[in-house]
Amino acid sequence: MFIVRPVRTADLPAIERLAVASGIGVTSLPNNRDKLFERIQKSASSFEFEATAETGSEYYMFVLESAGEVVGTASISACAGFDEPFYSYRSETFVHASRTLKVNNRVHVLNICHDLTGMVQLCGFYADAALEPIAAELLSRARLLFVATARARFGRRIIAEMQGIHDDAGQSPFWNAIGRRFFNMDFLQVEQAFVGHSKTFIAELMPSYPIYVPLLPDDAQNAIGQIHANFERPCQLLTTEGFEADNYIDIFDGGAVLTAELDRLQTLERNRCYPVEVAASLPAQASVHLVCNQQVGDFAAAAIRVAVVDGVAFINPDAAQALGVSSGDTVRVVGLQQG
Amino acid sequence: MMIIRPIAHGDLAGLMNLARSAGVGLTSLPVNEERLSRRISRSVLSFAGELDRADQGYVFVLEDSETGQVGGICALEAAVGLKEPWYNYRVGTIVHASDELGVYSRHETLFLSNDHTGYSELCTLFLHPDFRANRNGGLLSKSRFLFLAQFPQLFGKTVVAEMRGVSDADGRSPFWEGLGRHFFSIDFAEADYLTGVGQKAFVAELMPKHPVYVDFLPADAQAVIGKTHDNTRPAVAMLESEGFRYEGYVDIFDAGPTVQAYTSEIRAVKESRTLAVKLADPLPAGERCHYLVSNESLTGFRVILAEAPAPTHEFFLTPDQAQALNVQEGEHVRVVALSPKENV
């Protein structure tokens, strides 16, 4: 059984292993023990925090557990950027037109902006590629079940940065066309060199005036809004959820930034709460759903078989144990995307 | 004798001949009778003081007083950019630096500017190939400085001159290919033509309005920013010797440099003097230099080149020269050495 729960300090070695495996470009999962430890601590205090609508720097980190082993991690940040601006490029169209000369040209421009600052942000997603699809779905959507459970802790809109295109050697055509000119370093080098600093710190050294896309090399233009092959599955999960790739891209690798209205997401719209009944044998119509408990610090979500009969959710004892619920407690249930 | 004088309506035929010999290269001198006729009218009205500053443009011709043939043209705009915007790119510098990250990088940027609005402009200089001798080029071009010196109230405090940028034998401009072409699906030659026929502001409005990072341009486009076409080098050298400087402003199409100078600081303006005329025939013996000599009349403005001894309190002219300038003995002329080395 796959279970998603808040990260604990004891998970540090496992998280470190995942960070190494996640490779290049996932800036939100740094390959640095101190930083990871810091994040785990921050997450722990966020879960303990008596949150109100006044969202701030809370950062919630989850792990995906299978048979007692940590095999994935995903996070949600209450407020992108928090006390710093959150930079992205906004794709814009300038129309250069002249009636006199009978010319009408549309020019694609990237304008650096802070539009996404303060939005809820899904980040730090990594699951072993070998895992079955339902595990990735649980890991990704458990965060949204947590949002549903602790809705007051999160704002109205949510974003998720998708990793952009880069080759096996870590070369990003978008970075090479823009960022490299301002840093004279590979993207990978920048990540490593500045691991102790926030992304905003680096963003402030990037060009602040609009970038005319037609002036960029073709491979950089083609990378705009594209998503790295490794991110296709997480991206697919989110677009099915209701996320859209509209006008925002990452300023470093040009990857798409997905955005959505939190309350319009499938998980938030379709989940329902039921009192639970623990039963060793489930009614015949039982099928696999994503289910979570009603806790914050002891939050747990799992993909388990459940049958809802007359407003009661029947689950078996193993699942109840995993979720930390017993008969009479309330659980939150939502269907799988495939279903 | 070669005389510089204001253009007149009767010069249309001569001007058309000049335009034909200039070919397509000189867009400000189109082989178009209607346009040239309008240009003449504007100049005539400017000299007559009947136009607003925004419209004032002073056109001069070089005439051979023996044949009456018009051999060259030069002009001054009183103030650019007062009716429609006057565009340049200003080559700026942006430094991206972080002490903490150990990053320091310097970037050139092109800012679209109207900084030269209200400045005066040296423009439309063309000398027929048959006349390119006997310092006629210097006379034609520099005659304008005496006009500036004599009538400073008609002009701005700064004078600019746009120098042709780099293009190849086929008229292909690397800067245009690297920048303008992306915003405007026409050839440089056509953009250049539209500029010549007074449509530059329209074209400019289609160009990028936000600063352009030079780093994003192809190397050959970067290389020609602020560079002059080989054929224009002598003209730049002449203006530089008069005190004009490149201050980081370039043409928005071909990135050719705009050179500029404070009107009162131009060598031929600053060093020009007014002296009383003294007739002599022949001129007194002694070492002679070339001097630009003008009268003090606006509508009857004349400039000639005189080879004369260094003047003290008065300036020696032959009766022919005095007649060409329409001055009598005892009247004043404005005088300056043709070249910086030959100081008055």
PDB file of C-alpha atoms in Angstrom, chain A residues 94 96-98 100-101 103-105 107 109 111 177-178 181-183 185 193-194 197 201-202 204-212 214-216, chain B residues 94 96-98 100-103 105 107 109 111 178-179 182-185 194 199 202-203 205-213 215-217 222:
ATOM      1  CA  PHE A  94       3.149  43.232 -29.046  1.00  0.00           C
ATOM      2  CA  HIS A  96       3.639  46.529 -34.321  1.00  0.00           C
ATOM      3  CA  ALA A  97       1.236  48.018 -36.794  1.00  0.00           C
ATOM      4  CA  SER A  98       1.118  50.942 -39.141  1.00  0.00           C
ATOM      5  CA  THR A 100       0.140  54.103 -43.341  1.00  0.00           C
ATOM      6  CA  LEU A 101       2.599  51.388 -44.275  1.00  0.00           C
ATOM      7  CA  VAL A 103       2.017  46.557 -41.874  1.00  0.00           C
ATOM      8  CA  ASN A 104       0.717  44.472 -39.021  1.00  0.00           C
ATOM      9  CA  ASN A 105       3.334  42.450 -37.188  1.00  0.00           C
ATOM     10  CA  VAL A 107       5.914  40.155 -31.982  1.00  0.00           C
ATOM     11  CA  VAL A 109       7.901  39.120 -26.116  1.00  0.00           C
ATOM     12  CA  ASN A 111       8.347  40.137 -19.946  1.00  0.00           C
ATOM     13  CA  ALA A 177      20.416  31.943 -24.984  1.00  0.00           C
ATOM     14  CA  ILE A 178      19.501  34.150 -22.037  1.00  0.00           C
ATOM     15  CA  ARG A 181      24.922  35.627 -21.201  1.00  0.00           C
ATOM     16  CA  PHE A 182      24.372  37.172 -17.814  1.00  0.00           C
ATOM     17  CA  PHE A 183      26.202  34.578 -15.733  1.00  0.00           C
ATOM     18  CA  MET A 185      27.878  29.599 -16.478  1.00  0.00           C
ATOM     19  CA  ALA A 193      27.235  27.617  -7.134  1.00  0.00           C
ATOM     20  CA  PHE A 194      24.233  29.345  -5.668  1.00  0.00           C
ATOM     21  CA  HIS A 197      20.875  31.373  -2.116  1.00  0.00           C
ATOM     22  CA  PHE A 201      18.601  36.088  -5.653  1.00  0.00           C
ATOM     23  CA  ILE A 202      19.649  34.695  -9.001  1.00  0.00           C
ATOM     24  CA  GLU A 204      17.590  39.551  -9.849  1.00  0.00           C
ATOM     25  CA  LEU A 205      20.639  39.212 -12.060  1.00  0.00           C
ATOM     26  CA  MET A 206      18.608  38.222 -15.085  1.00  0.00           C
ATOM     27  CA  PRO A 207      17.635  40.749 -17.767  1.00  0.00           C
ATOM     28  CA  SER A 208      14.846  42.921 -16.511  1.00  0.00           C
ATOM     29  CA  TYR A 209      13.697  44.378 -19.813  1.00  0.00           C
ATOM     30  CA  PRO A 210      11.375  42.499 -22.131  1.00  0.00           C
ATOM     31  CA  ILE A 211      13.055  39.946 -24.346  1.00  0.00           C
ATOM     32  CA  TYR A 212      12.097  39.977 -27.999  1.00  0.00           C
ATOM     33  CA  PRO A 214      12.449  36.641 -32.558  1.00  0.00           C
ATOM     34  CA  LEU A 215      15.979  37.673 -31.578  1.00  0.00           C
ATOM     35  CA  LEU A 216      16.605  34.376 -29.772  1.00  0.00           C
TER      36      LEU A 216
ATOM     37  CA  ILE B  94      23.681  47.770 -17.865  1.00  0.00           C
ATOM     38  CA  HIS B  96      24.325  42.953 -13.551  1.00  0.00           C
ATOM     39  CA  ALA B  97      26.350  42.342 -10.458  1.00  0.00           C
ATOM     40  CA  SER B  98      26.167  40.619  -7.147  1.00  0.00           C
ATOM     41  CA  GLU B 100      27.618  37.943  -2.782  1.00  0.00           C
ATOM     42  CA  LEU B 101      27.338  35.642  -5.785  1.00  0.00           C
ATOM     43  CA  GLY B 102      30.629  36.799  -7.259  1.00  0.00           C
ATOM     44  CA  VAL B 103      28.901  37.802 -10.475  1.00  0.00           C
ATOM     45  CA  SER B 105      28.635  41.220 -16.049  1.00  0.00           C
ATOM     46  CA  HIS B 107      25.805  44.446 -21.091  1.00  0.00           C
ATOM     47  CA  THR B 109      21.678  47.807 -24.556  1.00  0.00           C
ATOM     48  CA  PHE B 111      17.408  52.210 -25.931  1.00  0.00           C
ATOM     49  CA  GLY B 178      19.787  41.088 -37.105  1.00  0.00           C
ATOM     50  CA  LEU B 179      17.180  43.408 -35.664  1.00  0.00           C
ATOM     51  CA  HIS B 182      12.355  40.638 -37.337  1.00  0.00           C
ATOM     52  CA  PHE B 183       9.946  43.475 -36.803  1.00  0.00           C
ATOM     53  CA  PHE B 184       9.427  44.601 -40.310  1.00  0.00           C
ATOM     54  CA  SER B 185       9.245  42.193 -43.181  1.00  0.00           C
ATOM     55  CA  LEU B 194      10.930  55.083 -46.779  1.00  0.00           C
ATOM     56  CA  GLN B 199       8.358  58.010 -43.640  1.00  0.00           C
ATOM     57  CA  PHE B 202       6.283  55.343 -39.445  1.00  0.00           C
ATOM     58  CA  VAL B 203       8.992  52.790 -39.820  1.00  0.00           C
ATOM     59  CA  GLU B 205       7.091  52.999 -34.795  1.00  0.00           C
ATOM     60  CA  LEU B 206       7.303  49.407 -35.924  1.00  0.00           C
ATOM     61  CA  MET B 207      10.681  48.867 -34.312  1.00  0.00           C
ATOM     62  CA  PRO B 208      11.116  47.464 -30.801  1.00  0.00           C
ATOM     63  CA  LYS B 209      10.257  50.105 -28.219  1.00  0.00           C
ATOM     64  CA  HIS B 210      11.826  48.366 -25.277  1.00  0.00           C
ATOM     65  CA  PRO B 211      15.553  48.259 -24.765  1.00  0.00           C
ATOM     66  CA  VAL B 212      17.249  45.577 -26.816  1.00  0.00           C
ATOM     67  CA  TYR B 213      20.083  43.606 -25.230  1.00  0.00           C
ATOM     68  CA  ASP B 215      23.932  40.215 -26.516  1.00  0.00           C
ATOM     69  CA  PHE B 216      20.841  38.854 -28.233  1.00  0.00           C
ATOM     70  CA  LEU B 217      21.895  40.122 -31.663  1.00  0.00           C
ATOM     71  CA  GLN B 222      26.808  43.581 -32.949  1.00  0.00           C
TER      72      GLN B 222
END
